[in-house]
PDB file of C-alpha atoms in Angstrom:
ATOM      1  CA  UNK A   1       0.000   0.000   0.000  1.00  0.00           C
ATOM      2  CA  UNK A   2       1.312   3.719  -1.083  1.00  0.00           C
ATOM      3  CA  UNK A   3       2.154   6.160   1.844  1.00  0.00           C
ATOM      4  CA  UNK A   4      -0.286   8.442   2.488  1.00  0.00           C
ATOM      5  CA  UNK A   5      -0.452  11.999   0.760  1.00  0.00           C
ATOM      6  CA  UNK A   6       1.419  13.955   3.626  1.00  0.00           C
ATOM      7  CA  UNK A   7      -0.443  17.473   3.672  1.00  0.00           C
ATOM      8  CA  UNK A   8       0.447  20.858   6.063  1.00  0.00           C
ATOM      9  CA  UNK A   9      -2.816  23.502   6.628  1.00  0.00           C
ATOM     10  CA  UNK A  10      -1.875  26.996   6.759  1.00  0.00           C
ATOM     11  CA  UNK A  11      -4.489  29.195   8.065  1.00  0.00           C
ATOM     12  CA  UNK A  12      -4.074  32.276  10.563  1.00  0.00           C
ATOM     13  CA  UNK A  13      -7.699  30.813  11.761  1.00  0.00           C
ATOM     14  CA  UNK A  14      -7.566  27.463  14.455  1.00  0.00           C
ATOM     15  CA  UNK A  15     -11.419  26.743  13.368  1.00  0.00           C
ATOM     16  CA  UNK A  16     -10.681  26.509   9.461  1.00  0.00           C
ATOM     17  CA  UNK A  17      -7.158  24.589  10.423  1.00  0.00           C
ATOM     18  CA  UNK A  18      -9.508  22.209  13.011  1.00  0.00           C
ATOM     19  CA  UNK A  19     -11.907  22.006   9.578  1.00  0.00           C
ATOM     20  CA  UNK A  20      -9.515  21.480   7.339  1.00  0.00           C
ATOM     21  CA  UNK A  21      -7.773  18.610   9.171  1.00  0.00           C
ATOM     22  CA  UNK A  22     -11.019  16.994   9.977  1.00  0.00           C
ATOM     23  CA  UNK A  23     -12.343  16.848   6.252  1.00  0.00           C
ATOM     24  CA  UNK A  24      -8.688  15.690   5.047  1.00  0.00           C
ATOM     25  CA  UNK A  25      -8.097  12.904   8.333  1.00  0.00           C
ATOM     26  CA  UNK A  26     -11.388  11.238   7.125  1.00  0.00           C
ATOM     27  CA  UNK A  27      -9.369   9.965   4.120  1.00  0.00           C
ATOM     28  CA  UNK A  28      -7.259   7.033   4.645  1.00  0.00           C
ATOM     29  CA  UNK A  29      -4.980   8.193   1.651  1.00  0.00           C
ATOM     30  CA  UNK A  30      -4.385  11.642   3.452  1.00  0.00           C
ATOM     31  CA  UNK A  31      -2.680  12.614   6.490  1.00  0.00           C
ATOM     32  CA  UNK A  32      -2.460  15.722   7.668  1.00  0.00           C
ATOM     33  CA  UNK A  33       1.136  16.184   9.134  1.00  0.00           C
ATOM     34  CA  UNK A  34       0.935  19.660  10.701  1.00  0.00           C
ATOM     35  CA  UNK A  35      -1.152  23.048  10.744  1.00  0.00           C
ATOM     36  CA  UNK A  36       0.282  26.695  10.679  1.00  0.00           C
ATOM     37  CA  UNK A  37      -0.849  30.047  11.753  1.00  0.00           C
ATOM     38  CA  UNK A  38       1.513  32.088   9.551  1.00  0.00           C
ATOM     39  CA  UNK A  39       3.650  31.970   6.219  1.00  0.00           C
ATOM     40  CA  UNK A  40       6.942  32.003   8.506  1.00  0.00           C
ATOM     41  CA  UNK A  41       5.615  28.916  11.184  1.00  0.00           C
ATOM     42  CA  UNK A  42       4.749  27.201   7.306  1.00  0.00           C
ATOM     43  CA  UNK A  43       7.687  27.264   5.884  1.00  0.00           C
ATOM     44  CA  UNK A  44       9.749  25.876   8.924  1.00  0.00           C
ATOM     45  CA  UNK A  45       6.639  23.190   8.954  1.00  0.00           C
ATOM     46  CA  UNK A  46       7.668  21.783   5.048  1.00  0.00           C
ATOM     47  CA  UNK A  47      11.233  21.997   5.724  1.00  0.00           C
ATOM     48  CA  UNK A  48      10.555  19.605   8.923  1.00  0.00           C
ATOM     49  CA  UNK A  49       7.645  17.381   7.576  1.00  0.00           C
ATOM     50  CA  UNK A  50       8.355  16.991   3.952  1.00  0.00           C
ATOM     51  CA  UNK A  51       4.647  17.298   2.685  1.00  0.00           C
ATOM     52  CA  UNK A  52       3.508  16.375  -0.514  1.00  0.00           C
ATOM     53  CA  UNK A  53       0.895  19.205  -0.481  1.00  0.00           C
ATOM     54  CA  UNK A  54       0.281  22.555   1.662  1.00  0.00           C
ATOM     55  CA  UNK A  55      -2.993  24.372   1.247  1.00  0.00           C
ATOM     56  CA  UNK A  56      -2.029  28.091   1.802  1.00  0.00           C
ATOM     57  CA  UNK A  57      -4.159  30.966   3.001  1.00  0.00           C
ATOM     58  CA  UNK A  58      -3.017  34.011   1.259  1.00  0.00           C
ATOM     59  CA  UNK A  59      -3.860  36.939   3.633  1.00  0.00           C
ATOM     60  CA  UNK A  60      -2.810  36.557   6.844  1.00  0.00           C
ATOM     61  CA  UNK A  61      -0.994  38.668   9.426  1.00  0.00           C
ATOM     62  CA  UNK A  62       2.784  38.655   9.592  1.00  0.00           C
ATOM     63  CA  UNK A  63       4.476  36.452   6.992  1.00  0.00           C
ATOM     64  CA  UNK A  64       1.402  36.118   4.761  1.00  0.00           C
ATOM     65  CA  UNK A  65       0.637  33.215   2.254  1.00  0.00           C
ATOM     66  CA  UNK A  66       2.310  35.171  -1.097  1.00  0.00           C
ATOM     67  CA  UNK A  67       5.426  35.315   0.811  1.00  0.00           C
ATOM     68  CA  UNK A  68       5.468  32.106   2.623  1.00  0.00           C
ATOM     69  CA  UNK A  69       4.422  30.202  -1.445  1.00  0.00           C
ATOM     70  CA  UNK A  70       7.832  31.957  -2.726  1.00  0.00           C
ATOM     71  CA  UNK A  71       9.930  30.729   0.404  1.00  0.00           C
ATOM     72  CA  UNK A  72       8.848  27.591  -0.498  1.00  0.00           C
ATOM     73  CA  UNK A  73       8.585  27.420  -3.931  1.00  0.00           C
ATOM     74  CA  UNK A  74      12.525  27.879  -3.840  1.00  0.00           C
ATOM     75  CA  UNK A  75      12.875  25.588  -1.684  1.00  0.00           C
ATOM     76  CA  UNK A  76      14.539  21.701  -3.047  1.00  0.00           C
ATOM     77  CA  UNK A  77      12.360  19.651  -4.062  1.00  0.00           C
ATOM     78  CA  UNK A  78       9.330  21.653  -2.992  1.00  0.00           C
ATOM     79  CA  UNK A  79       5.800  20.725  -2.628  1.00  0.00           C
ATOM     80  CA  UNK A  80       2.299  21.746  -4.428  1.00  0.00           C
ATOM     81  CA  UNK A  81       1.285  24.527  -3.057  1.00  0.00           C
ATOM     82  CA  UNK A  82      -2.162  25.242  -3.303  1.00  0.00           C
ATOM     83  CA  UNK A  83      -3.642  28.705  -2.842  1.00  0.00           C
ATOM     84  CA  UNK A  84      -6.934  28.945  -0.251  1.00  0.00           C
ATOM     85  CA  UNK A  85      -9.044  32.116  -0.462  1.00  0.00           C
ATOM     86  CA  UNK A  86     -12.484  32.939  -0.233  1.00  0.00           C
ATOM     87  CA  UNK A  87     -12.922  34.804  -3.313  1.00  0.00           C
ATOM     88  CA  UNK A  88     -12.983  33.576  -7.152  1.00  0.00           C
ATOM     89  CA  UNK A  89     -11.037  35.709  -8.583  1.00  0.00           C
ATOM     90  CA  UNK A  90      -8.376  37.421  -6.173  1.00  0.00           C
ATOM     91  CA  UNK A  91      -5.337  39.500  -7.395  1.00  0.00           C
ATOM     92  CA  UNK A  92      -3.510  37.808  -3.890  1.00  0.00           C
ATOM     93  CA  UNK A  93      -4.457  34.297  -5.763  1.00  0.00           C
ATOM     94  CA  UNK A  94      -3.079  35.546  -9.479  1.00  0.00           C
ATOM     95  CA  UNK A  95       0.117  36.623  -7.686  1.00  0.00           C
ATOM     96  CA  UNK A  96       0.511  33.120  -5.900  1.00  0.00           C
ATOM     97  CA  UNK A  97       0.084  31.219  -8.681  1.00  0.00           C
ATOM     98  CA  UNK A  98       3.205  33.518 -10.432  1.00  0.00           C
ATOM     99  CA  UNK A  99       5.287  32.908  -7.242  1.00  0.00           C
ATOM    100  CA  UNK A 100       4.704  29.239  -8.261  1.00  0.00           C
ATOM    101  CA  UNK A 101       1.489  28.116  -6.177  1.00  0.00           C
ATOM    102  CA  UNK A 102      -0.245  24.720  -8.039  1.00  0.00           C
ATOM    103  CA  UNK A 103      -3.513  26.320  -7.974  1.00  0.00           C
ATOM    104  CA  UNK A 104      -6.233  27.541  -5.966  1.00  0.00           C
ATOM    105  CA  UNK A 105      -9.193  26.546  -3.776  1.00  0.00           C
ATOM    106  CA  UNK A 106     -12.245  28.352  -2.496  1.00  0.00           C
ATOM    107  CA  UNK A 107     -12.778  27.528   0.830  1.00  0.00           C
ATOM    108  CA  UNK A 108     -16.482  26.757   0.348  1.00  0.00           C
ATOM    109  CA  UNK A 109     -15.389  23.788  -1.906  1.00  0.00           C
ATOM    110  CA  UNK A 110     -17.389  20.536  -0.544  1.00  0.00           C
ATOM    111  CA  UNK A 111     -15.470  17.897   1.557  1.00  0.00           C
ATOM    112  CA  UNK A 112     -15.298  15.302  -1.062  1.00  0.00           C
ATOM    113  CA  UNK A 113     -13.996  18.002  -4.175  1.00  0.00           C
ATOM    114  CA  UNK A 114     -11.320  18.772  -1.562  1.00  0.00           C
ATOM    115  CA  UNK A 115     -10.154  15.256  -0.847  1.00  0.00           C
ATOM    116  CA  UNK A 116     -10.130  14.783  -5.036  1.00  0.00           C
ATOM    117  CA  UNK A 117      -8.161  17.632  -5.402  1.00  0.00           C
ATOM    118  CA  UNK A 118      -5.623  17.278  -3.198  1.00  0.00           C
ATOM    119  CA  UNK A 119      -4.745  13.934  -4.858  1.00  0.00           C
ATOM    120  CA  UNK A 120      -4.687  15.947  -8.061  1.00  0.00           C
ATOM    121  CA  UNK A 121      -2.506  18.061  -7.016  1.00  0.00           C
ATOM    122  CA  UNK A 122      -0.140  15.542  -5.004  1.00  0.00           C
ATOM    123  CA  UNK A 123       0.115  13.796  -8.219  1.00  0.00           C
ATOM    124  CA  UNK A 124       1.290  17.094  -9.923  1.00  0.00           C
ATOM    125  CA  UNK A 125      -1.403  18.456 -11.983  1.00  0.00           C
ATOM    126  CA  UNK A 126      -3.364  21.734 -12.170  1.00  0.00           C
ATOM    127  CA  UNK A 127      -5.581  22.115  -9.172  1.00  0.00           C
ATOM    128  CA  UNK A 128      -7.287  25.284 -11.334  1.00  0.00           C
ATOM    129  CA  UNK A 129     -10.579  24.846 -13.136  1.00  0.00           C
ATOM    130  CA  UNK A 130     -10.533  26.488 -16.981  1.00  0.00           C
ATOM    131  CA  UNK A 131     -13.546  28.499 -15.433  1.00  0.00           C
ATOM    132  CA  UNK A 132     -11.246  29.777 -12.737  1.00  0.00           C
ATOM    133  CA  UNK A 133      -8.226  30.616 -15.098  1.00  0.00           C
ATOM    134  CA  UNK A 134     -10.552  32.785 -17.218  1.00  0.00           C
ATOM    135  CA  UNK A 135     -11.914  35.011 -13.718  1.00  0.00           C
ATOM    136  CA  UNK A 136      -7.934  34.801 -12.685  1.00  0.00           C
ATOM    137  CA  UNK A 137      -7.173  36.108 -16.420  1.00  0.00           C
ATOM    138  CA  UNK A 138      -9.406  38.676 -16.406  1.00  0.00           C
ATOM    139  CA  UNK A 139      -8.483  40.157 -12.834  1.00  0.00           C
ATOM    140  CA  UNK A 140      -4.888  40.708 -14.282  1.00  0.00           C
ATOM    141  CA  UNK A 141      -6.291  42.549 -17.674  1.00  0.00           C
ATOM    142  CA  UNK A 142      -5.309  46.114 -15.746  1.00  0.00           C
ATOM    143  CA  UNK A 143      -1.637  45.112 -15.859  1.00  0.00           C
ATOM    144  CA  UNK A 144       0.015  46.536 -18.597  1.00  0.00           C
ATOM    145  CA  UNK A 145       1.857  44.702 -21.009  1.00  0.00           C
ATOM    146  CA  UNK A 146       0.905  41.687 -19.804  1.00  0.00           C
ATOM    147  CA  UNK A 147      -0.828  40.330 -23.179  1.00  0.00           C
ATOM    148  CA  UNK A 148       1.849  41.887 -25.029  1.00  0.00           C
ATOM    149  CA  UNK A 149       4.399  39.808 -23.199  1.00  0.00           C
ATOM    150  CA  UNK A 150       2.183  36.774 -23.708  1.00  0.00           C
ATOM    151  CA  UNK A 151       2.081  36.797 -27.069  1.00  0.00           C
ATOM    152  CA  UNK A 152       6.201  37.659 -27.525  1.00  0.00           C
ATOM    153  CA  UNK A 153       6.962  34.986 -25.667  1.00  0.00           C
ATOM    154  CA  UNK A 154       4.326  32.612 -27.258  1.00  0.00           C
ATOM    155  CA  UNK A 155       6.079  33.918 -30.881  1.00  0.00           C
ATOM    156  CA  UNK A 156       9.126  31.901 -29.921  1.00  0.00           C
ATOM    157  CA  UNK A 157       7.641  28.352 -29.821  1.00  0.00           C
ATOM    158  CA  UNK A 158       7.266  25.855 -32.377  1.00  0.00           C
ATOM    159  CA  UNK A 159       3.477  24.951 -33.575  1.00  0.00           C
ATOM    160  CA  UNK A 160       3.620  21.844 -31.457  1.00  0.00           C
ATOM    161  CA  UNK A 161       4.511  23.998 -28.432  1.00  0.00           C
ATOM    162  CA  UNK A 162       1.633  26.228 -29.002  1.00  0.00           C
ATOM    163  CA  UNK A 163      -0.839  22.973 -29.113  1.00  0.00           C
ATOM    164  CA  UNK A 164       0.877  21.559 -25.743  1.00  0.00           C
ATOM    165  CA  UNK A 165       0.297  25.001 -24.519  1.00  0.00           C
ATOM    166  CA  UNK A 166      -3.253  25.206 -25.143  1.00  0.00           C
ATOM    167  CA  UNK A 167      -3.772  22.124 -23.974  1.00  0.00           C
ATOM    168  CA  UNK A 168      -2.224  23.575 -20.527  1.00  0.00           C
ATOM    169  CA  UNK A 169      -4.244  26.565 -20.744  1.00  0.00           C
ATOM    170  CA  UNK A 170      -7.056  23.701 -20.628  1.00  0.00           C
ATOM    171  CA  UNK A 171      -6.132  22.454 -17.634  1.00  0.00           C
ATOM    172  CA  UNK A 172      -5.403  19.097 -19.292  1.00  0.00           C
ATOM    173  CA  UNK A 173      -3.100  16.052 -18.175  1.00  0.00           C
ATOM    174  CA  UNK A 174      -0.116  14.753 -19.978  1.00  0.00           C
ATOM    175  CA  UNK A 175      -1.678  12.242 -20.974  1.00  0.00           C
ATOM    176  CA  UNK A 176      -4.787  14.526 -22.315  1.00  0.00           C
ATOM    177  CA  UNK A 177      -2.278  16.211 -24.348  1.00  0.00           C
ATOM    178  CA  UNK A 178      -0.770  13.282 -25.578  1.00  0.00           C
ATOM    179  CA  UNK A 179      -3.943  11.568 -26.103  1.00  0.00           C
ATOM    180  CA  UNK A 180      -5.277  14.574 -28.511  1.00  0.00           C
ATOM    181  CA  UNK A 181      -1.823  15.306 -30.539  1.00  0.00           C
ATOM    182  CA  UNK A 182      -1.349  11.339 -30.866  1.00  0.00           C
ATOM    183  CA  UNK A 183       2.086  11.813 -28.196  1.00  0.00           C
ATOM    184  CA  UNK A 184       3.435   9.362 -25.765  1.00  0.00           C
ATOM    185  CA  UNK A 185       3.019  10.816 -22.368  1.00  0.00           C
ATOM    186  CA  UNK A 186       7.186  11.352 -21.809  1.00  0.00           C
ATOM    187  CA  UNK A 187       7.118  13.146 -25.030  1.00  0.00           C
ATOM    188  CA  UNK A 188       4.583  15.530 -24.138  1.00  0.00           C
ATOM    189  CA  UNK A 189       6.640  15.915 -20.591  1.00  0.00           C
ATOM    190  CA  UNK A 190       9.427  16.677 -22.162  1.00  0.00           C
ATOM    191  CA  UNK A 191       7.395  19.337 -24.465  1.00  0.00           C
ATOM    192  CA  UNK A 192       5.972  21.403 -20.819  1.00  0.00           C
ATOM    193  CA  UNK A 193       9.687  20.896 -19.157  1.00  0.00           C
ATOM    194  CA  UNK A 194      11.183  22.494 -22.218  1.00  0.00           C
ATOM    195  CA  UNK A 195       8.363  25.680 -22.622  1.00  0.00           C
ATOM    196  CA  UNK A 196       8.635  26.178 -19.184  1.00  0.00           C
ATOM    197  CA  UNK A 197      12.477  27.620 -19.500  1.00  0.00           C
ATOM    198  CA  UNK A 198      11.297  29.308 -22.736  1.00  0.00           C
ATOM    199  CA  UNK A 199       8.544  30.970 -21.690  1.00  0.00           C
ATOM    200  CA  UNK A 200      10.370  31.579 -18.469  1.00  0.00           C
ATOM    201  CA  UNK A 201       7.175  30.464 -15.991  1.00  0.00           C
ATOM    202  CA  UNK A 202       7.855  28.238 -13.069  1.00  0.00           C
ATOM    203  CA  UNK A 203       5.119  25.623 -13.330  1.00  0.00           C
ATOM    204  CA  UNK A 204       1.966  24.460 -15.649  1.00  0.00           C
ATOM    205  CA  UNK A 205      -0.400  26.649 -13.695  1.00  0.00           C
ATOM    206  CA  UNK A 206       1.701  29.836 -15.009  1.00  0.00           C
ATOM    207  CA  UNK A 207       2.225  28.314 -18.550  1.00  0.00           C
ATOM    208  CA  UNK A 208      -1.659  27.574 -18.557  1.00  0.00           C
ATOM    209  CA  UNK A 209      -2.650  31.077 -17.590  1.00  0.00           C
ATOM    210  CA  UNK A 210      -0.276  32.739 -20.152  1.00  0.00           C
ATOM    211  CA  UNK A 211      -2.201  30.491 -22.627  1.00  0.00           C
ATOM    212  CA  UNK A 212      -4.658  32.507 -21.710  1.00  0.00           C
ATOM    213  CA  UNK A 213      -3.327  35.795 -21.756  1.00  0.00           C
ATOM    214  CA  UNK A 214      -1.980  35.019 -25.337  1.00  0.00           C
ATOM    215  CA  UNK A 215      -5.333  34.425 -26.611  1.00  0.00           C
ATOM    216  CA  UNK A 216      -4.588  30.729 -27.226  1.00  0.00           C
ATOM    217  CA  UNK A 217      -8.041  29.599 -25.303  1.00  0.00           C
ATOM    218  CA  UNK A 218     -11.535  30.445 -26.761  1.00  0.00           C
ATOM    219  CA  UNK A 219     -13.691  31.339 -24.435  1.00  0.00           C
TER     220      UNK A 219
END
């Protein structure tokens, strides 16, 4: 039998942490290895446990969830991070997902989405709904340049790039993408590993929502 998905809570709140850790301990796949109350307590919590996953509240006093998801995204070897907030479409949750956060969660999503997800995103896909990357999308349009930068950077792949990065912007799988171009799932792998240096974005999530921002996905 696999180990358990190893998961830390961060939340400045004890009752959503207690929630949290109730929901995820009624899983016998999931263990929840630790809770924080700040981005500072979290990061010393993944360097000690290891986790596979850490769901991150963003605003928070002190070291808040933005900072504590770049700490740790630079950190060896470091785990999904996935965004918590109570709103949609949140410029806090856009930044995360640039400092390299695996997605984002409302916290109204049901007990049983939450326990799916987080084995999505210990497995190391997208926890970010095509629905949610078009509100995300559409909270950065003030930025400027942002499309323009997009689409420069978008110019410099190849045409079979530009179909694995749709297919990103989708929120699809490997092995989506590899089903739909006719591609072996290493092939298509080694297609994201290689846009991700061109394209200069730190995971799929940011690759997926520059899709986006390049027009790629019609919505």
């Amino acid at each position: 039998m696999s180990e358990p998905v190893r998961v830390v809570v961060v939340d400045d709140e004890p009752m959503v942490c207690a929630h949290l850790r109730t929901i995820l301990g009624s899983a016998p796949d999931i263990e929840v290895v630790d809770d924080a109350q700040d981005g500072a307590a979290a990061v010393e919590s993944v360097v000690r446990h290891r986790p596979r996953v850490v769901l991150m509240d963003l605003r928070m006093p002190g070291v808040d969830g933005l900072t504590a998801t770049e700490r740790i995204s630079r950190l060896p070897d470091p785990p999904a991070v996935v965004a918590l907030t109570t709103f949609d479409a949140d410029q806090y949750v856009l930044r995360a997902l640039r400092a390299g956060a695996s997605g984002f969660l409302v916290k109204s999503t049901p007990p049983e989405d939450l326990l799916g997800l987080v084995r999505v995103a210990a497995d190391g896909h997208t926890v970010l709904s095509p629905q949610a990357a078009q509100r995300l999308v559409a909270a950065s349009s003030g930025e400027q340049g942002a499309r323009q930068r997009a689409l420069r950077l978008v110019r410099e792949l190849t045409e079979r790039e530009v179909e694995v990065l749709t297919g990103l912007g989708e929120g699809l799988s490997n092995a989506q993408i590899g089903q739909r171009l006719h591609l072996s799932e290493a092939t298509v792998k080694g297609y994201v590993s290689r846009m991700l240096v061109k394209l200069d974005c730190g995971n799929r999530v940011q690759a997926g929502l520059l899709a986006y921002e390049a027009g790629l996905i019609v919505r």
